[in-house]
Amino acid sequence: MPAVASEAACSSARETPTLGPIMQLCLLLLLLFALCGARPSAAARSLSLRGSWRIRSGNGSLELPGEVPGCVHNALFQRNLIQDPYYRFNDLNYRWISLDNWTYSKEFQIPFDISGWQKVNLVFEGVDTVAKVLLNNVLIGKTNNMFKRYSFDITQVVRPRNSIELHFQSPVLYAEQQSRAHTRYEVPPNCPPNVQKGECHVNFIRKEQCSFSWDWGPSFPTQGIWKDVRIEAYNICHLDYFAFSPVYDNHAQGWNLEIESSFDVVSSKPVSGQAIVEIPKLQTQQTYSIELQPGERIVKLFVKINKNITVETWWPHGHGSQTGYNMTILFKLNKGLNIKKSAKVYFRTVELIQEPIEGSPGLSFYFKINRVPIFLKGSNWIPADSFQDRVTSDLLATLLQSAVDANMNALRVWGGGIYERDEFYELCDELGIMVWQDFMFACALYPTDQDFMDSVRTEVAHQIRRLKSHPSIIVWSGNNENEAALMMNWYGIDFRHLHTYIKDYVTLYVKNIREVVLAGDKTRPFITSSPTNGAKSVAEGWLSANPYDKHFGDVHFYDYTSNCWDWNIFPKARFASEYGYQSWPSFSTLEKVSSKEDWSYKSRFSLHRQHHENGNNEMLLQAGLHFKLPQSTDPLRAFKDTIYLTQVMQAQCVKTETEFYRRSRSEIVDGEGHTMGALYWQLNDIWPAPSWASLEYGGKWKMLHYFARHFFAPLLPVGFEDKGVFFVYGVSDLHSDHSVTLTVRVHTWSSLEPLCSRGTGRLVMKAGEAVLLYQEQVSELLRRCGNCTRQSCVVSFYLSANSKLSSPTNYHFLSSLKEAVGLRKAHITAIISQQEDTFVFDLETSAVAPFVWLDVGSVPGRFSDNGFLMTEKTRTILFYPWRPTSKSELEQSFHVTSLTDIY
């Protein structure tokens, strides 16, 4: 019981001196019990308002229960009032939902006596997006930013029984109103391209930008309470948040921890006491005296980590362990108030190195983790669903584990989506995935009026506090492509008005976002945009005349019409943070959201699902450069074969481009090179549709993802041709030198026996480098191997260091496969057996088979390899299921395709 309650009981007892001792004692006890009910025994109480709410449409014609966290679309779907929003054309059919103004309401009781608390707050971790909040018919606040945390003081309004309502405004109509009210000048773009079938003016609302549509996603501008909501009641003081940053002191050669805690002190007098920080495994315990004055107060603690204990640092995947340490912080305050928090602390340093390179104009652009240069291998992350309440913990774990399983060490959280939930970053910490974190601004110019700026500043400050303790986040980036959009004039701005937009850009990203970032987190770099020229953009007033300069910063590169097998088309840039090619997801993924009439490549559905202008034709044109297009007269067979071929094309294109970036890490050619990052676009899908993703909606691996497992391998041979010479580079992400042997084999398409094989002597593969290991004239290679032509033969090669260390087997095509001579239809069989939780597929082929694709339909899981070139008669592949399955289910679902099956 708090001391004040004891004092009240004593003084009340002293007011009854005429009563007998027994009566006095009875009354004293009764009063004590009564006051225990009136005054809380704890320093704070919390009541979650998650769970069932009521939802009603604007005119009241529709009312239904809905879950919180959640959104209107999913509530309607779960009550069978609408179909799956992803089914066929429902993104258009259900446009009415986002154009209506919905109301969320709930009645609830406070399960404790509310009158005894000095402060009661209503806290929303996330509201999507524009709403008026009423408690007991009193307007207590408004929301207009999906990315902010809202806390409303309801001390004077809350009662034992309460009703709460959130009156939402259509985000589409709100964005339009805000745009119309901005009368001084246009803030483009007004609307997305027609092919995206989206809504307009998304840049005027602080909401997930891709929810109004994107070139890979639908328009579903949701409404709802998308994160946690609760009531917090407290006396004396309350801990609003605490965050921390590990900092390495170069001078003292030791680690420190900077801890920041924010308190709301509601006591009329100062609150004093101690803060005790403990990290047991580091034998670190420190005690601090603190005094909190009434009001909002921030306490900063500086913890010196015991220098006698070796601190194990956090490393990206493939470079070391992800050691974390359990920390507790206990605030022992007067009046018997104890507040305890626990967290996991990781120690690592990050630097963004931009310095001159010998033999090259410009500056480097690469990251050092714990003083070691790291090549970033990975992809770009988009929201895993249009409806965040459908994203489960299992799905997040599957997608992120799949990234690691493909030898990735980095993901860029793209700026047109959301700041991901805490669980996402915790998984990245544990898995060793470095995160390039964009702020949520993408492919648009933005207003800079005071209300918008104030909202953005609060948003950024909140996200910095929430996320800065995660070692996985290595860089903050202000936006996606907005420097390029402005300086390359994507929106046809009148040159006379350019200075206005430049001023707005600097106001938003430099004078506001950058300022808030630097105030809240000095432990990691900040760049204004991606792509950017980095230090050169800064020197040019934060905007470069050519943000795609290959000698500075990062680049985004897309070219769908040039021959993707020709490495000369790719930029030898410092860092490639976006690049890619589209493909279609597997038939088993599409089947769930389509009907029979949709199952052809030129159906209305196939055209509707493609949100990238001319995307379906571009895929066929690129595929047609090297492959014969499917020729089946059966429409369904032709559709499935075309899906397969788009995945082959995508995998081969991204492989060629990524291998080019990886082999460019250590060399300068014609002033270009030292590439230190390859993040292809994109990792995951938001819905089942054609896109650049390597993981389909739900997590199924496309062929590209299996290829990524190879082309991101820590030890990799890369083969390519230049002017008739065949070269093999060795690429190493390892931390030590290794003695390796390179084996080069030549196979004919017509035989399962290799035509010839050559092994080099022992070669030194330097740590963290890409070096030339082998070169030979193609004509000499073909002559040496006997009866061989470019059209009849294929080259494979691999590196071996010892029994434990070897590279994947790579290959190089000497001609387009549509010109291949001797390629026969392969009859491939599989015998499936079970070994504990894993299934073994023993394959046998009658002929050399390119792009062998094993598919088990909708059975969730992944293979140990897929999409491979089968040059031997037998091969064993493992299948790792993500849920319990059986041999019989796999046998019924199994289908194998190789390239000649589609002719």
Coordinates of N, CA and C in Angstrom, one line a residue, residues 676-866:
M676 N 30.1 -2.6 -53.2 CA 30.0 -3.2 -51.9 C 28.6 -3.5 -51.4
G677 N 27.7 -3.6 -52.3 CA 26.3 -3.9 -51.9 C 25.5 -4.3 -53.0
A678 N 24.7 -5.4 -52.9 CA 23.7 -5.8 -53.9 C 22.4 -6.2 -53.2
L679 N 21.5 -5.3 -53.3 CA 20.1 -5.6 -52.7 C 19.1 -5.5 -53.8
Y680 N 18.7 -6.7 -54.3 CA 17.8 -6.8 -55.4 C 16.4 -6.4 -55.0
W681 N 15.6 -5.9 -56.0 CA 14.2 -5.6 -55.7 C 13.4 -6.8 -56.2
Q682 N 12.6 -7.5 -55.4 CA 12.3 -7.2 -54.0 C 12.2 -8.6 -53.4
L683 N 12.2 -8.6 -52.1 CA 12.2 -9.9 -51.4 C 10.8 -10.6 -51.4
N684 N 9.8 -9.9 -51.0 CA 8.5 -10.5 -50.7 C 7.4 -9.8 -51.4
D685 N 6.2 -10.5 -51.4 CA 5.0 -9.9 -52.1 C 4.0 -9.5 -51.1
I686 N 3.2 -8.5 -51.5 CA 2.1 -8.0 -50.7 C 0.8 -8.7 -51.0
W687 N 0.7 -9.3 -52.3 CA -0.5 -10.1 -52.7 C -0.1 -11.0 -53.8
P688 N -0.9 -12.0 -54.2 CA -0.5 -12.9 -55.3 C -0.6 -12.2 -56.7
A689 N 0.5 -11.9 -57.3 CA 0.5 -11.1 -58.5 C 1.9 -11.2 -59.1
P690 N 2.0 -10.8 -60.4 CA 3.4 -10.7 -61.0 C 4.1 -9.5 -60.3
S691 N 5.4 -9.8 -60.0 CA 6.2 -8.7 -59.3 C 7.7 -9.1 -59.5
W692 N 8.5 -8.3 -58.8 CA 9.9 -8.5 -58.8 C 10.4 -9.4 -57.7
A693 N 9.4 -9.9 -56.9 CA 9.8 -10.7 -55.6 C 10.4 -12.0 -55.9
S694 N 11.2 -12.5 -55.0 CA 11.8 -13.8 -55.0 C 11.0 -14.8 -54.1
L695 N 10.2 -14.2 -53.2 CA 9.3 -15.0 -52.3 C 7.9 -14.6 -52.7
E696 N 7.0 -15.6 -53.0 CA 5.7 -15.3 -53.3 C 4.8 -14.9 -52.1
Y697 N 3.7 -14.4 -52.3 CA 2.8 -14.1 -51.2 C 2.5 -15.3 -50.4
G698 N 2.8 -15.3 -49.1 CA 2.7 -16.5 -48.3 C 4.1 -17.1 -48.0
G699 N 5.1 -16.8 -48.8 CA 6.4 -17.3 -48.5 C 7.0 -18.3 -49.4
K700 N 6.3 -18.8 -50.4 CA 6.8 -19.9 -51.3 C 8.0 -19.3 -52.1
W701 N 9.1 -20.1 -52.2 CA 10.3 -19.7 -52.9 C 10.1 -19.7 -54.4
K702 N 10.3 -18.6 -55.1 CA 10.4 -18.7 -56.5 C 11.8 -19.2 -56.9
M703 N 12.0 -19.5 -58.2 CA 13.3 -19.9 -58.6 C 14.4 -19.0 -58.3
L704 N 14.1 -17.7 -58.4 CA 15.1 -16.6 -58.0 C 15.6 -16.8 -56.6
H705 N 14.8 -17.2 -55.7 CA 15.3 -17.3 -54.3 C 16.2 -18.5 -54.1
Y706 N 16.0 -19.6 -54.9 CA 16.9 -20.7 -54.9 C 18.3 -20.2 -55.5
F707 N 18.2 -19.5 -56.6 CA 19.4 -18.9 -57.2 C 20.2 -18.0 -56.2
A708 N 19.4 -17.2 -55.5 CA 20.1 -16.3 -54.5 C 20.9 -17.1 -53.5
R709 N 20.4 -18.2 -53.1 CA 21.1 -19.1 -52.2 C 22.5 -19.4 -52.7
H710 N 22.6 -19.5 -54.0 CA 23.9 -19.8 -54.7 C 24.7 -18.5 -54.9
F711 N 24.0 -17.5 -55.5 CA 24.8 -16.3 -55.9 C 25.2 -15.4 -54.7
F712 N 24.6 -15.6 -53.6 CA 25.0 -15.0 -52.3 C 25.9 -15.9 -51.4
A713 N 26.3 -17.0 -51.9 CA 27.1 -17.9 -51.1 C 28.4 -17.2 -50.7
P714 N 28.9 -17.5 -49.5 CA 30.1 -16.8 -48.9 C 31.4 -17.1 -49.8
L715 N 31.4 -18.2 -50.5 CA 32.5 -18.5 -51.4 C 31.9 -18.8 -52.7
L716 N 32.3 -18.1 -53.8 CA 31.5 -18.2 -55.0 C 32.5 -18.0 -56.2
P717 N 32.5 -18.9 -57.2 CA 33.2 -18.6 -58.5 C 32.2 -18.0 -59.4
V718 N 32.6 -16.9 -60.1 CA 31.7 -16.2 -61.1 C 32.4 -16.3 -62.4
G719 N 31.6 -16.8 -63.4 CA 32.1 -16.9 -64.8 C 31.5 -15.9 -65.7
F720 N 32.2 -15.4 -66.6 CA 31.7 -14.5 -67.6 C 32.6 -14.4 -68.8
E721 N 32.1 -13.8 -69.9 CA 33.0 -13.7 -71.1 C 33.2 -12.2 -71.4
D722 N 34.4 -11.9 -72.0 CA 34.7 -10.6 -72.4 C 35.6 -10.7 -73.6
K723 N 35.1 -10.3 -74.8 CA 35.8 -10.3 -76.1 C 36.4 -11.7 -76.4
G724 N 35.5 -12.7 -76.2 CA 35.9 -14.1 -76.6 C 36.7 -14.8 -75.5
V725 N 37.0 -14.2 -74.4 CA 37.7 -14.8 -73.3 C 36.8 -15.2 -72.2
F726 N 36.9 -16.4 -71.7 CA 36.1 -16.9 -70.5 C 37.0 -16.6 -69.3
F727 N 36.4 -15.9 -68.3 CA 37.0 -15.6 -67.0 C 36.3 -16.2 -65.9
V728 N 37.0 -16.6 -64.9 CA 36.4 -17.0 -63.6 C 37.0 -16.2 -62.5
Y729 N 36.2 -15.5 -61.7 CA 36.6 -14.8 -60.5 C 36.2 -15.6 -59.3
G730 N 37.0 -15.5 -58.3 CA 36.7 -16.1 -57.0 C 36.2 -14.9 -56.1
V731 N 35.1 -15.1 -55.5 CA 34.6 -14.1 -54.6 C 34.4 -14.7 -53.2
S732 N 35.0 -14.0 -52.2 CA 35.0 -14.5 -50.8 C 34.4 -13.4 -49.8
D733 N 33.5 -13.8 -49.0 CA 33.1 -13.0 -47.9 C 33.7 -13.5 -46.6
L734 N 34.6 -14.4 -46.7 CA 35.2 -15.0 -45.5 C 36.2 -14.1 -44.8
H735 N 36.4 -14.3 -43.5 CA 37.3 -13.4 -42.8 C 38.8 -13.8 -42.8
S736 N 39.1 -15.0 -43.4 CA 40.4 -15.4 -43.5 C 40.7 -15.9 -44.9
D737 N 42.0 -15.9 -45.3 CA 42.5 -16.4 -46.6 C 42.3 -17.9 -46.6
H738 N 42.0 -18.5 -47.8 CA 41.9 -19.9 -48.0 C 42.7 -20.3 -49.3
S739 N 43.2 -21.5 -49.2 CA 43.8 -22.1 -50.4 C 42.7 -22.9 -51.1
V740 N 42.5 -22.6 -52.3 CA 41.4 -23.2 -53.0 C 41.8 -23.8 -54.4
T741 N 41.0 -24.8 -54.8 CA 41.2 -25.3 -56.2 C 40.0 -25.0 -57.0
L742 N 40.2 -24.6 -58.2 CA 39.0 -24.3 -59.1 C 39.0 -25.5 -60.1
T743 N 37.8 -26.1 -60.2 CA 37.5 -27.2 -61.2 C 36.6 -26.6 -62.3
V744 N 37.0 -26.7 -63.5 CA 36.2 -26.3 -64.7 C 35.9 -27.5 -65.5
R745 N 34.6 -27.7 -65.8 CA 34.1 -28.8 -66.6 C 33.3 -28.4 -67.8
V746 N 33.4 -29.1 -68.9 CA 32.6 -28.8 -70.0 C 31.7 -30.1 -70.3
H747 N 30.4 -29.8 -70.5 CA 29.5 -30.9 -70.7 C 28.8 -30.6 -72.1
T748 N 28.5 -31.7 -72.8 CA 27.6 -31.5 -73.9 C 26.2 -31.7 -73.5
W749 N 25.3 -31.0 -74.2 CA 23.9 -31.1 -73.9 C 23.3 -32.5 -74.2
S750 N 24.1 -33.3 -75.0 CA 23.6 -34.6 -75.4 C 24.0 -35.7 -74.5
S751 N 24.9 -35.4 -73.5 CA 25.5 -36.5 -72.7 C 25.5 -36.2 -71.2
L752 N 25.3 -37.2 -70.4 CA 25.3 -37.0 -68.9 C 26.8 -37.2 -68.4
E753 N 27.7 -37.5 -69.3 CA 29.1 -37.7 -68.9 C 29.8 -36.4 -69.3
P754 N 30.6 -35.8 -68.4 CA 31.4 -34.5 -68.7 C 32.3 -34.8 -69.9
L755 N 32.5 -33.8 -70.7 CA 33.3 -34.0 -71.9 C 34.8 -33.8 -71.5
C756 N 35.1 -32.9 -70.7 CA 36.4 -32.7 -70.1 C 36.4 -31.9 -68.8
S757 N 37.5 -32.0 -68.1 CA 37.5 -31.4 -66.8 C 39.0 -31.0 -66.5
R758 N 39.1 -29.8 -65.9 CA 40.4 -29.3 -65.6 C 40.4 -28.6 -64.2
G759 N 41.4 -29.0 -63.4 CA 41.5 -28.4 -62.1 C 42.8 -27.6 -62.0
T760 N 42.7 -26.4 -61.4 CA 43.9 -25.6 -61.3 C 44.7 -26.1 -60.1
G761 N 45.9 -25.6 -59.9 CA 46.7 -25.9 -58.7 C 46.1 -25.1 -57.6
R762 N 46.7 -25.1 -56.4 CA 46.2 -24.4 -55.3 C 46.3 -22.9 -55.5
L763 N 45.2 -22.2 -55.3 CA 45.2 -20.8 -55.5 C 44.8 -20.1 -54.1
V764 N 45.3 -18.9 -53.9 CA 45.0 -18.2 -52.7 C 43.8 -17.4 -52.9
M765 N 42.7 -17.7 -52.1 CA 41.5 -16.9 -52.1 C 41.5 -15.9 -50.9
K766 N 41.8 -14.6 -51.2 CA 42.0 -13.7 -50.2 C 40.7 -13.4 -49.5
A767 N 40.8 -13.1 -48.2 CA 39.6 -12.8 -47.4 C 38.9 -11.5 -47.9
G768 N 37.6 -11.5 -48.0 CA 36.9 -10.3 -48.3 C 37.3 -9.7 -49.6
E769 N 37.6 -10.5 -50.6 CA 38.0 -10.0 -51.9 C 37.4 -10.7 -53.1
A770 N 37.4 -10.1 -54.3 CA 37.1 -10.8 -55.5 C 38.3 -10.7 -56.4
V771 N 38.8 -11.9 -56.8 CA 40.0 -11.9 -57.6 C 39.9 -12.8 -58.8
L772 N 40.6 -12.5 -59.9 CA 40.7 -13.3 -61.1 C 41.4 -14.6 -60.8
L773 N 40.8 -15.8 -61.1 CA 41.4 -17.0 -60.8 C 41.8 -17.8 -62.1
Y774 N 41.1 -17.5 -63.2 CA 41.2 -18.3 -64.4 C 40.7 -17.5 -65.6
Q775 N 41.4 -17.7 -66.7 CA 41.0 -17.2 -68.0 C 41.5 -18.0 -69.1
E776 N 40.6 -18.1 -70.2 CA 40.9 -19.0 -71.3 C 40.1 -18.5 -72.5
Q777 N 40.7 -18.5 -73.7 CA 40.0 -18.2 -74.9 C 38.8 -19.2 -75.0
V778 N 37.6 -18.8 -75.3 CA 36.5 -19.7 -75.5 C 36.8 -20.7 -76.6
S779 N 37.4 -20.2 -77.7 CA 37.8 -21.0 -78.8 C 38.8 -22.1 -78.4
E780 N 39.7 -21.8 -77.6 CA 40.7 -22.7 -77.1 C 40.0 -23.8 -76.2
L781 N 39.1 -23.3 -75.3 CA 38.4 -24.2 -74.4 C 37.6 -25.2 -75.2
L782 N 36.9 -24.8 -76.2 CA 36.1 -25.7 -77.1 C 37.0 -26.6 -77.8
R783 N 38.1 -26.1 -78.4 CA 39.1 -27.0 -79.1 C 39.7 -28.0 -78.2
R784 N 40.0 -27.6 -77.0 CA 40.7 -28.5 -76.0 C 39.7 -29.7 -75.6
C785 N 38.4 -29.4 -75.6 CA 37.5 -30.4 -75.1 C 37.0 -31.2 -76.3
G786 N 37.5 -31.1 -77.5 CA 37.2 -32.0 -78.5 C 36.0 -31.5 -79.3
N787 N 35.0 -32.4 -79.5 CA 33.9 -32.2 -80.4 C 32.9 -31.3 -79.7
C788 N 33.2 -30.0 -79.7 CA 32.3 -29.0 -78.9 C 32.1 -27.7 -79.7
T789 N 30.9 -27.2 -79.6 CA 30.6 -25.9 -80.1 C 29.9 -25.1 -79.0
R790 N 29.8 -23.8 -79.3 CA 29.1 -22.9 -78.3 C 27.6 -23.4 -78.1
Q791 N 27.0 -23.9 -79.2 CA 25.6 -24.4 -79.1 C 25.5 -25.7 -78.5
S792 N 26.5 -26.6 -78.5 CA 26.4 -28.0 -78.1 C 26.9 -28.2 -76.7
C793 N 27.6 -27.2 -76.1 CA 28.2 -27.4 -74.8 C 27.9 -26.3 -73.8
V794 N 28.1 -26.7 -72.5 CA 27.9 -25.7 -71.4 C 29.1 -26.0 -70.4
V795 N 29.4 -24.9 -69.7 CA 30.6 -24.9 -68.8 C 30.1 -24.9 -67.4
S796 N 30.6 -25.8 -66.5 CA 30.3 -25.7 -65.1 C 31.6 -25.6 -64.3
F797 N 31.6 -25.0 -63.1 CA 32.8 -24.8 -62.3 C 32.5 -24.6 -60.9
Y798 N 33.5 -25.0 -60.0 CA 33.3 -24.8 -58.6 C 34.6 -24.7 -57.9
L799 N 34.6 -24.1 -56.7 CA 35.8 -24.0 -55.8 C 35.7 -25.0 -54.7
S800 N 36.9 -25.5 -54.4 CA 36.9 -26.4 -53.2 C 38.2 -26.0 -52.4
A801 N 38.0 -25.9 -51.1 CA 39.1 -25.5 -50.2 C 39.5 -26.7 -49.4
N802 N 38.5 -27.3 -48.7 CA 38.8 -28.6 -47.9 C 37.4 -29.3 -47.8
S803 N 37.4 -30.3 -47.0 CA 36.2 -31.2 -46.9 C 35.0 -30.4 -46.4
K804 N 35.3 -29.3 -45.6 CA 34.2 -28.5 -45.0 C 33.8 -27.3 -45.8
L805 N 34.7 -26.8 -46.7 CA 34.5 -25.6 -47.3 C 34.5 -25.7 -48.8
S806 N 33.4 -25.5 -49.5 CA 33.4 -25.5 -51.0 C 32.3 -24.5 -51.4
S807 N 32.4 -24.2 -52.7 CA 31.4 -23.2 -53.2 C 30.3 -24.0 -53.9
P808 N 29.2 -23.4 -54.2 CA 28.2 -24.0 -55.1 C 28.8 -24.2 -56.5
T809 N 28.2 -25.2 -57.2 CA 28.7 -25.3 -58.6 C 28.0 -24.3 -59.5
N810 N 28.7 -23.5 -60.2 CA 28.1 -22.5 -61.0 C 28.2 -22.9 -62.5
Y811 N 27.6 -22.2 -63.4 CA 27.7 -22.6 -64.8 C 27.7 -21.4 -65.7
H812 N 28.1 -21.5 -66.9 CA 28.1 -20.5 -67.9 C 27.6 -21.0 -69.2
F813 N 26.5 -20.4 -69.7 CA 26.0 -20.8 -71.0 C 26.8 -20.1 -72.1
L814 N 27.2 -20.9 -73.1 CA 28.0 -20.4 -74.2 C 27.2 -19.8 -75.4
S815 N 25.8 -20.1 -75.3 CA 24.9 -19.6 -76.3 C 23.5 -19.5 -75.6
S816 N 22.6 -18.8 -76.3 CA 21.2 -18.9 -75.8 C 20.7 -20.3 -75.9
L817 N 19.8 -20.6 -75.0 CA 19.4 -22.0 -74.9 C 18.4 -22.3 -76.1
K818 N 17.8 -21.3 -76.7 CA 17.0 -21.6 -77.8 C 17.8 -22.0 -79.0
E819 N 19.1 -21.8 -78.9 CA 20.0 -22.3 -80.0 C 20.8 -23.6 -79.6
A820 N 20.5 -24.1 -78.4 CA 21.2 -25.3 -77.9 C 21.0 -26.5 -78.9
V821 N 22.1 -27.2 -79.1 CA 22.1 -28.3 -80.0 C 22.4 -29.6 -79.1
G822 N 21.5 -30.6 -79.3 CA 21.7 -31.9 -78.6 C 20.9 -32.0 -77.3
L823 N 20.1 -30.9 -77.0 CA 19.3 -30.9 -75.8 C 18.1 -31.8 -76.1
R824 N 17.9 -32.8 -75.3 CA 16.8 -33.7 -75.5 C 15.8 -33.6 -74.3
K825 N 14.6 -34.0 -74.6 CA 13.5 -34.1 -73.5 C 14.0 -35.0 -72.4
A826 N 14.0 -34.5 -71.2 CA 14.5 -35.3 -70.1 C 13.3 -35.9 -69.4
H827 N 13.4 -37.2 -69.1 CA 12.4 -37.9 -68.3 C 13.0 -38.0 -66.9
I828 N 12.4 -37.2 -66.0 CA 12.9 -37.1 -64.6 C 11.9 -37.8 -63.7
T829 N 12.4 -38.7 -62.9 CA 11.6 -39.4 -61.9 C 12.1 -39.1 -60.5
A830 N 11.2 -39.2 -59.5 CA 11.6 -39.0 -58.1 C 11.1 -40.1 -57.2
I831 N 11.9 -40.6 -56.3 CA 11.5 -41.5 -55.2 C 11.6 -40.7 -53.9
I832 N 10.5 -40.6 -53.2 CA 10.4 -39.7 -52.0 C 10.4 -40.6 -50.8
S833 N 11.3 -40.3 -49.8 CA 11.3 -41.0 -48.6 C 11.4 -40.0 -47.4
Q834 N 11.2 -40.4 -46.2 CA 11.2 -39.5 -45.1 C 12.3 -39.8 -44.1
Q835 N 13.0 -38.8 -43.7 CA 14.1 -38.9 -42.7 C 13.7 -37.9 -41.6
E836 N 13.1 -38.4 -40.5 CA 12.6 -37.6 -39.4 C 11.7 -36.5 -40.0
D837 N 12.0 -35.2 -39.8 CA 11.1 -34.2 -40.2 C 11.4 -33.7 -41.7
T838 N 12.4 -34.3 -42.3 CA 12.8 -33.9 -43.6 C 12.4 -35.0 -44.6
F839 N 12.2 -34.6 -45.9 CA 11.9 -35.6 -46.9 C 13.0 -35.6 -48.0
V840 N 13.3 -36.8 -48.5 CA 14.4 -37.0 -49.4 C 13.8 -37.3 -50.8
F841 N 14.2 -36.5 -51.8 CA 13.8 -36.7 -53.2 C 15.0 -37.2 -53.9
D842 N 15.0 -38.5 -54.3 CA 16.0 -39.1 -55.1 C 15.6 -39.0 -56.5
L843 N 16.3 -38.2 -57.3 CA 16.0 -37.9 -58.7 C 16.8 -38.7 -59.6
E844 N 16.2 -39.0 -60.7 CA 17.0 -39.7 -61.8 C 16.5 -39.1 -63.1
T845 N 17.4 -38.8 -64.0 CA 17.1 -38.2 -65.3 C 17.6 -39.0 -66.5
S846 N 17.0 -38.9 -67.6 CA 17.4 -39.6 -68.8 C 18.3 -38.8 -69.6
A847 N 18.4 -37.5 -69.4 CA 19.2 -36.6 -70.2 C 19.6 -35.3 -69.4
V848 N 20.5 -34.6 -69.9 CA 20.9 -33.3 -69.3 C 19.7 -32.4 -69.3
A849 N 19.4 -31.8 -68.1 CA 18.1 -31.0 -68.0 C 18.4 -29.7 -67.4
P850 N 18.2 -28.6 -68.1 CA 18.4 -27.2 -67.5 C 17.1 -26.8 -66.8
F851 N 17.4 -26.0 -65.7 CA 16.3 -25.4 -64.9 C 15.2 -26.4 -64.4
V852 N 15.8 -27.5 -63.7 CA 14.9 -28.5 -63.2 C 14.1 -27.9 -62.0
W853 N 12.8 -27.9 -62.1 CA 11.9 -27.2 -61.1 C 11.0 -28.3 -60.4
L854 N 11.3 -28.4 -59.1 CA 10.5 -29.3 -58.3 C 9.4 -28.5 -57.6
D855 N 8.2 -29.0 -57.7 CA 7.0 -28.3 -57.2 C 6.1 -29.2 -56.4
V856 N 5.7 -28.8 -55.2 CA 4.8 -29.6 -54.4 C 3.5 -28.8 -54.1
G857 N 3.2 -27.9 -55.1 CA 1.9 -27.2 -55.0 C 1.9 -26.3 -53.8
S858 N 0.8 -26.5 -53.0 CA 0.6 -25.6 -51.8 C 1.1 -26.2 -50.5
V859 N 1.9 -27.3 -50.6 CA 2.5 -27.8 -49.4 C 3.6 -26.8 -49.0
P860 N 3.5 -26.2 -47.8 CA 4.5 -25.1 -47.5 C 5.8 -25.8 -47.1
G861 N 6.9 -25.2 -47.6 CA 8.2 -25.6 -47.3 C 9.2 -25.2 -48.4
R862 N 10.4 -25.7 -48.3 CA 11.4 -25.3 -49.3 C 12.3 -26.5 -49.6
F863 N 12.9 -26.6 -50.8 CA 13.8 -27.6 -51.1 C 15.3 -27.1 -50.8
S864 N 16.2 -28.1 -50.7 CA 17.6 -27.7 -50.5 C 18.2 -27.0 -51.7
D865 N 17.6 -27.3 -52.9 CA 18.0 -26.7 -54.2 C 16.9 -26.9 -55.2
N866 N 16.8 -26.0 -56.1 CA 15.8 -26.0 -57.1 C 16.2 -25.2 -58.3

